[in-house]
């Protein structure tokens, strides 16, 4: 049964693209039978419970025995936690006790026991969205699936499938990854859940947090997982399937072909070198970026270390993480963006404040300057990771010179403290700003006197210039990066920075679309940073592109008055180019 | 190890040991840390209980430990009773001092 194409927004937990038929593993309320039993059924229900646990434990042991060294190290511990919870005396006794005293079947007893646990945890952890309760929930779902016979052997399927489920344990994910499952989407879960970490280690595109998903999608529906943007496309149309197939094919073939990263050179057809950097959300993506030949990290987002945590990470913890990444990439440069939270994304350890308009609120550098200890700790950690000389600092959401001055003061303060503490760092560390608030365009000449480089955050820049949310499907046209205002602004910014001879980077998902790449390179930008999953697509595209001709294209479209004129001109160009 | 009398004597203080330890890892007793604690506790025949915030959990039960929700900085009293109580507390202390192998 096919219907209209529909894009469902979720949270991206593992990048990449998957296209295929959905297999829905669910146990929505109507499918799990919870019922009252008679006293002579007690033993039968207890036995069912014990054999379900035995089955899962045996299967988990088999999985563990088949793992290679790397998997054992990265995934093994998560599977052991699951095993331990299932064989836990308190848990098994609780369930059996509920069966015999409440006279309910095993499904009802399992749900009741888990409900009790999650209530207990929530009462203690308050608003904190904690990985602890998320992981336990996944185990409940697994048990219910096994009990209701919903778990199926999908190894017999011969097409690539995308798993749709309420939630999933790391063990299940690992198991399915060995079958023909190429992507997953779930209703529950978090960025830092064990399942998310395992998905990233296994390079399986995954999206979570899509409400009601298992009721919307039916088994055998066509779906696309866009792990780059956190979308699931239900019943994609022909155009979407084609677009995503191209991205996916280039991604797969490139990751498999060049594991050492040695042969990647990003050169256009007319022999112009383009520098390609990676945008990194999660530490697990670093290996992918290296194997794809990235020239460095253009944007290391640090929110991962702060969200879904009970406390802010210490300087030492941050230092170790940043340092490990900097050492993996050395001598290539690693640009670390200071914390970009605030608005809606406030970590649990800071008391949230309601804002009318979070996107225009107290976020990023504004937030950090008001939480100076947090900021100073992070800057110290970044500085310490710079001792090899390949780390740079990037300040997000700057709107005024004063913010740059204050931040530079904090960086100097951090340097003084580190000198007193006898800790190594790069005294000449380069500092740049993220250009994403339009005010900066008008004072660009003044700003470049303060900083060593500028990075364009195209996602926010376009949104702020057009006052349109990229994620709002109704505003698709308004948030387009191909309208005349945006093209002219991008060109103006480039000219202004060019005069200062400071390097300029483009960080944003603009580099994921052929049209945008042609425009950016045509204007003159040569340093682009993108999600690792987009790099192969990009490499493939620029090999066929003559940048000289893209420059002529830009000359032609820059005077055009509307996107209606611009789009066909770019399309013609791309067709001739292919 | 003696095989004969393995039941702790009632009131036999020599086999009852207790120690207050402070959690030093950032995430507190989360799932993997709790699992590591159970693994250590399971190596000993002693009964090992832990007390935090006026609640008690069996150190050999991961669910019990998780339900304590002990965060960073929590002071937990470990009480071990049995032949190998001293050694058990020593190894638990080591695990906690090493922050369960997590960074600072």
PDB file of N, CA and C in Angstrom, chain A residues 220-274:
ATOM      1  N   UNK A 220       6.924  -3.413   4.648  1.00  0.00           N
ATOM      2  CA  UNK A 220       7.006  -3.406   3.184  1.00  0.00           C
ATOM      3  C   UNK A 220       6.711  -2.046   2.553  1.00  0.00           C
ATOM      4  N   UNK A 221       6.446  -1.027   3.334  1.00  0.00           N
ATOM      5  CA  UNK A 221       6.397   0.332   2.774  1.00  0.00           C
ATOM      6  C   UNK A 221       7.820   0.735   2.386  1.00  0.00           C
ATOM      7  N   UNK A 222       7.921   1.612   1.384  1.00  0.00           N
ATOM      8  CA  UNK A 222       9.239   2.145   1.038  1.00  0.00           C
ATOM      9  C   UNK A 222       9.616   3.271   1.999  1.00  0.00           C
ATOM     10  N   UNK A 223      10.853   3.235   2.468  1.00  0.00           N
ATOM     11  CA  UNK A 223      11.307   4.338   3.321  1.00  0.00           C
ATOM     12  C   UNK A 223      12.764   4.690   3.012  1.00  0.00           C
ATOM     13  N   UNK A 224      13.104   5.924   3.323  1.00  0.00           N
ATOM     14  CA  UNK A 224      14.492   6.373   3.233  1.00  0.00           C
ATOM     15  C   UNK A 224      14.874   6.909   4.609  1.00  0.00           C
ATOM     16  N   UNK A 225      16.034   6.489   5.088  1.00  0.00           N
ATOM     17  CA  UNK A 225      16.561   7.078   6.318  1.00  0.00           C
ATOM     18  C   UNK A 225      17.628   8.073   5.905  1.00  0.00           C
ATOM     19  N   UNK A 226      17.443   9.316   6.271  1.00  0.00           N
ATOM     20  CA  UNK A 226      18.455  10.333   6.028  1.00  0.00           C
ATOM     21  C   UNK A 226      19.115  10.638   7.368  1.00  0.00           C
ATOM     22  N   UNK A 227      20.171   9.892   7.639  1.00  0.00           N
ATOM     23  CA  UNK A 227      20.862  10.040   8.921  1.00  0.00           C
ATOM     24  C   UNK A 227      21.710  11.306   8.987  1.00  0.00           C
ATOM     25  N   UNK A 228      21.805  12.024   7.855  1.00  0.00           N
ATOM     26  CA  UNK A 228      22.568  13.276   7.861  1.00  0.00           C
ATOM     27  C   UNK A 228      21.732  14.386   8.470  1.00  0.00           C
ATOM     28  N   UNK A 229      20.435  14.341   8.161  1.00  0.00           N
ATOM     29  CA  UNK A 229      19.555  15.410   8.613  1.00  0.00           C
ATOM     30  C   UNK A 229      18.575  14.964   9.685  1.00  0.00           C
ATOM     31  N   UNK A 230      18.535  13.664   9.962  1.00  0.00           N
ATOM     32  CA  UNK A 230      17.587  13.175  10.956  1.00  0.00           C
ATOM     33  C   UNK A 230      16.173  13.070  10.427  1.00  0.00           C
ATOM     34  N   UNK A 231      16.036  12.689   9.156  1.00  0.00           N
ATOM     35  CA  UNK A 231      14.711  12.529   8.561  1.00  0.00           C
ATOM     36  C   UNK A 231      14.416  11.070   8.252  1.00  0.00           C
ATOM     37  N   UNK A 232      13.141  10.736   8.275  1.00  0.00           N
ATOM     38  CA  UNK A 232      12.704   9.496   7.652  1.00  0.00           C
ATOM     39  C   UNK A 232      11.700   9.906   6.582  1.00  0.00           C
ATOM     40  N   UNK A 233      11.915   9.448   5.355  1.00  0.00           N
ATOM     41  CA  UNK A 233      10.949   9.759   4.295  1.00  0.00           C
ATOM     42  C   UNK A 233      10.106   8.518   4.066  1.00  0.00           C
ATOM     43  N   UNK A 234       8.820   8.639   4.324  1.00  0.00           N
ATOM     44  CA  UNK A 234       7.887   7.537   4.162  1.00  0.00           C
ATOM     45  C   UNK A 234       7.290   7.631   2.765  1.00  0.00           C
ATOM     46  N   UNK A 235       7.231   6.523   2.055  1.00  0.00           N
ATOM     47  CA  UNK A 235       6.743   6.508   0.668  1.00  0.00           C
ATOM     48  C   UNK A 235       7.413   7.582  -0.196  1.00  0.00           C
ATOM     49  N   UNK A 236       8.719   7.531  -0.339  1.00  0.00           N
ATOM     50  CA  UNK A 236       9.405   8.558  -1.125  1.00  0.00           C
ATOM     51  C   UNK A 236       8.966   8.521  -2.594  1.00  0.00           C
ATOM     52  N   UNK A 237       8.970   9.671  -3.246  1.00  0.00           N
ATOM     53  CA  UNK A 237       8.648   9.685  -4.672  1.00  0.00           C
ATOM     54  C   UNK A 237       9.888   9.332  -5.490  1.00  0.00           C
ATOM     55  N   UNK A 238       9.691   9.182  -6.796  1.00  0.00           N
ATOM     56  CA  UNK A 238      10.760   8.712  -7.675  1.00  0.00           C
ATOM     57  C   UNK A 238      11.992   9.619  -7.610  1.00  0.00           C
ATOM     58  N   UNK A 239      11.714  10.933  -7.571  1.00  0.00           N
ATOM     59  CA  UNK A 239      12.802  11.893  -7.560  1.00  0.00           C
ATOM     60  C   UNK A 239      13.651  11.743  -6.284  1.00  0.00           C
ATOM     61  N   UNK A 240      12.945  11.576  -5.145  1.00  0.00           N
ATOM     62  CA  UNK A 240      13.669  11.421  -3.876  1.00  0.00           C
ATOM     63  C   UNK A 240      14.501  10.141  -3.869  1.00  0.00           C
ATOM     64  N   UNK A 241      13.902   9.066  -4.414  1.00  0.00           N
ATOM     65  CA  UNK A 241      14.629   7.792  -4.423  1.00  0.00           C
ATOM     66  C   UNK A 241      15.905   7.933  -5.246  1.00  0.00           C
ATOM     67  N   UNK A 242      15.776   8.594  -6.397  1.00  0.00           N
ATOM     68  CA  UNK A 242      16.938   8.737  -7.257  1.00  0.00           C
ATOM     69  C   UNK A 242      18.017   9.597  -6.593  1.00  0.00           C
ATOM     70  N   UNK A 243      17.579  10.703  -6.033  1.00  0.00           N
ATOM     71  CA  UNK A 243      18.510  11.623  -5.394  1.00  0.00           C
ATOM     72  C   UNK A 243      19.295  10.929  -4.276  1.00  0.00           C
ATOM     73  N   UNK A 244      18.554  10.202  -3.447  1.00  0.00           N
ATOM     74  CA  UNK A 244      19.211   9.536  -2.322  1.00  0.00           C
ATOM     75  C   UNK A 244      20.043   8.336  -2.769  1.00  0.00           C
ATOM     76  N   UNK A 245      19.607   7.651  -3.846  1.00  0.00           N
ATOM     77  CA  UNK A 245      20.382   6.508  -4.327  1.00  0.00           C
ATOM     78  C   UNK A 245      21.768   6.968  -4.740  1.00  0.00           C
ATOM     79  N   UNK A 246      21.829   8.108  -5.431  1.00  0.00           N
ATOM     80  CA  UNK A 246      23.127   8.604  -5.897  1.00  0.00           C
ATOM     81  C   UNK A 246      24.045   8.892  -4.718  1.00  0.00           C
ATOM     82  N   UNK A 247      23.490   9.579  -3.714  1.00  0.00           N
ATOM     83  CA  UNK A 247      24.304   9.903  -2.542  1.00  0.00           C
ATOM     84  C   UNK A 247      24.800   8.630  -1.874  1.00  0.00           C
ATOM     85  N   UNK A 248      23.891   7.666  -1.775  1.00  0.00           N
ATOM     86  CA  UNK A 248      24.205   6.461  -1.023  1.00  0.00           C
ATOM     87  C   UNK A 248      25.257   5.628  -1.750  1.00  0.00           C
ATOM     88  N   UNK A 249      25.086   5.475  -3.066  1.00  0.00           N
ATOM     89  CA  UNK A 249      26.015   4.653  -3.833  1.00  0.00           C
ATOM     90  C   UNK A 249      27.414   5.196  -3.697  1.00  0.00           C
ATOM     91  N   UNK A 250      27.566   6.512  -3.855  1.00  0.00           N
ATOM     92  CA  UNK A 250      28.918   7.051  -3.794  1.00  0.00           C
ATOM     93  C   UNK A 250      29.494   6.856  -2.399  1.00  0.00           C
ATOM     94  N   UNK A 251      28.668   7.003  -1.379  1.00  0.00           N
ATOM     95  CA  UNK A 251      29.142   6.829  -0.012  1.00  0.00           C
ATOM     96  C   UNK A 251      29.658   5.419   0.202  1.00  0.00           C
ATOM     97  N   UNK A 252      28.844   4.414  -0.178  1.00  0.00           N
ATOM     98  CA  UNK A 252      29.233   3.016   0.055  1.00  0.00           C
ATOM     99  C   UNK A 252      30.496   2.666  -0.690  1.00  0.00           C
ATOM    100  N   UNK A 253      30.535   2.994  -1.994  1.00  0.00           N
ATOM    101  CA  UNK A 253      31.672   2.541  -2.785  1.00  0.00           C
ATOM    102  C   UNK A 253      32.963   3.181  -2.271  1.00  0.00           C
ATOM    103  N   UNK A 254      32.869   4.440  -1.862  1.00  0.00           N
ATOM    104  CA  UNK A 254      34.095   5.095  -1.422  1.00  0.00           C
ATOM    105  C   UNK A 254      34.588   4.575  -0.084  1.00  0.00           C
ATOM    106  N   UNK A 255      33.693   4.369   0.854  1.00  0.00           N
ATOM    107  CA  UNK A 255      34.178   3.886   2.146  1.00  0.00           C
ATOM    108  C   UNK A 255      34.805   2.512   1.999  1.00  0.00           C
ATOM    109  N   UNK A 256      34.240   1.697   1.106  1.00  0.00           N
ATOM    110  CA  UNK A 256      34.778   0.350   1.001  1.00  0.00           C
ATOM    111  C   UNK A 256      36.100   0.316   0.242  1.00  0.00           C
ATOM    112  N   UNK A 257      36.256   1.235  -0.694  1.00  0.00           N
ATOM    113  CA  UNK A 257      37.416   1.128  -1.560  1.00  0.00           C
ATOM    114  C   UNK A 257      38.708   1.643  -0.937  1.00  0.00           C
ATOM    115  N   UNK A 258      38.595   2.696  -0.182  1.00  0.00           N
ATOM    116  CA  UNK A 258      39.844   3.310   0.261  1.00  0.00           C
ATOM    117  C   UNK A 258      39.914   3.418   1.771  1.00  0.00           C
ATOM    118  N   UNK A 259      40.157   2.311   2.400  1.00  0.00           N
ATOM    119  CA  UNK A 259      40.158   2.339   3.860  1.00  0.00           C
ATOM    120  C   UNK A 259      41.304   3.162   4.442  1.00  0.00           C
ATOM    121  N   UNK A 260      42.395   3.314   3.726  1.00  0.00           N
ATOM    122  CA  UNK A 260      43.519   4.027   4.320  1.00  0.00           C
ATOM    123  C   UNK A 260      43.481   5.527   4.044  1.00  0.00           C
ATOM    124  N   UNK A 261      42.597   5.943   3.151  1.00  0.00           N
ATOM    125  CA  UNK A 261      42.453   7.374   2.912  1.00  0.00           C
ATOM    126  C   UNK A 261      43.569   7.971   2.083  1.00  0.00           C
ATOM    127  N   UNK A 262      44.450   7.146   1.567  1.00  0.00           N
ATOM    128  CA  UNK A 262      45.645   7.702   0.924  1.00  0.00           C
ATOM    129  C   UNK A 262      45.362   8.305  -0.452  1.00  0.00           C
ATOM    130  N   UNK A 263      44.405   7.756  -1.168  1.00  0.00           N
ATOM    131  CA  UNK A 263      44.274   8.170  -2.564  1.00  0.00           C
ATOM    132  C   UNK A 263      43.329   9.334  -2.788  1.00  0.00           C
ATOM    133  N   UNK A 264      42.680   9.788  -1.732  1.00  0.00           N
ATOM    134  CA  UNK A 264      41.699  10.846  -1.960  1.00  0.00           C
ATOM    135  C   UNK A 264      42.370  12.174  -2.221  1.00  0.00           C
ATOM    136  N   UNK A 265      42.087  12.751  -3.370  1.00  0.00           N
ATOM    137  CA  UNK A 265      42.513  14.128  -3.588  1.00  0.00           C
ATOM    138  C   UNK A 265      41.305  14.843  -4.166  1.00  0.00           C
ATOM    139  N   UNK A 266      41.014  15.970  -3.611  1.00  0.00           N
ATOM    140  CA  UNK A 266      39.830  16.677  -4.065  1.00  0.00           C
ATOM    141  C   UNK A 266      40.239  17.725  -5.091  1.00  0.00           C
ATOM    142  N   UNK A 267      40.191  17.299  -6.348  1.00  0.00           N
ATOM    143  CA  UNK A 267      40.615  18.169  -7.432  1.00  0.00           C
ATOM    144  C   UNK A 267      39.513  18.193  -8.476  1.00  0.00           C
ATOM    145  N   UNK A 268      39.241  19.388  -9.011  1.00  0.00           N
ATOM    146  CA  UNK A 268      38.182  19.493 -10.017  1.00  0.00           C
ATOM    147  C   UNK A 268      38.716  19.042 -11.375  1.00  0.00           C
ATOM    148  N   UNK A 269      37.796  18.945 -12.336  1.00  0.00           N
ATOM    149  CA  UNK A 269      38.173  18.484 -13.669  1.00  0.00           C
ATOM    150  C   UNK A 269      39.216  19.420 -14.274  1.00  0.00           C
ATOM    151  N   UNK A 270      39.086  20.727 -13.965  1.00  0.00           N
ATOM    152  CA  UNK A 270      40.090  21.652 -14.498  1.00  0.00           C
ATOM    153  C   UNK A 270      41.213  21.888 -13.495  1.00  0.00           C
ATOM    154  N   UNK A 271      41.473  20.829 -12.691  1.00  0.00           N
ATOM    155  CA  UNK A 271      42.678  20.788 -11.867  1.00  0.00           C
ATOM    156  C   UNK A 271      42.791  21.832 -10.775  1.00  0.00           C
ATOM    157  N   UNK A 272      41.699  22.203 -10.191  1.00  0.00           N
ATOM    158  CA  UNK A 272      41.783  23.126  -9.059  1.00  0.00           C
ATOM    159  C   UNK A 272      41.599  22.338  -7.769  1.00  0.00           C
ATOM    160  N   UNK A 273      42.444  22.594  -6.831  1.00  0.00           N
ATOM    161  CA  UNK A 273      42.385  21.881  -5.554  1.00  0.00           C
ATOM    162  C   UNK A 273      41.303  22.499  -4.679  1.00  0.00           C
ATOM    163  N   UNK A 274      40.469  21.636  -4.140  1.00  0.00           N
ATOM    164  CA  UNK A 274      39.450  22.089  -3.199  1.00  0.00           C
ATOM    165  C   UNK A 274      39.728  21.383  -1.872  1.00  0.00           C
TER     166      UNK A 274
END
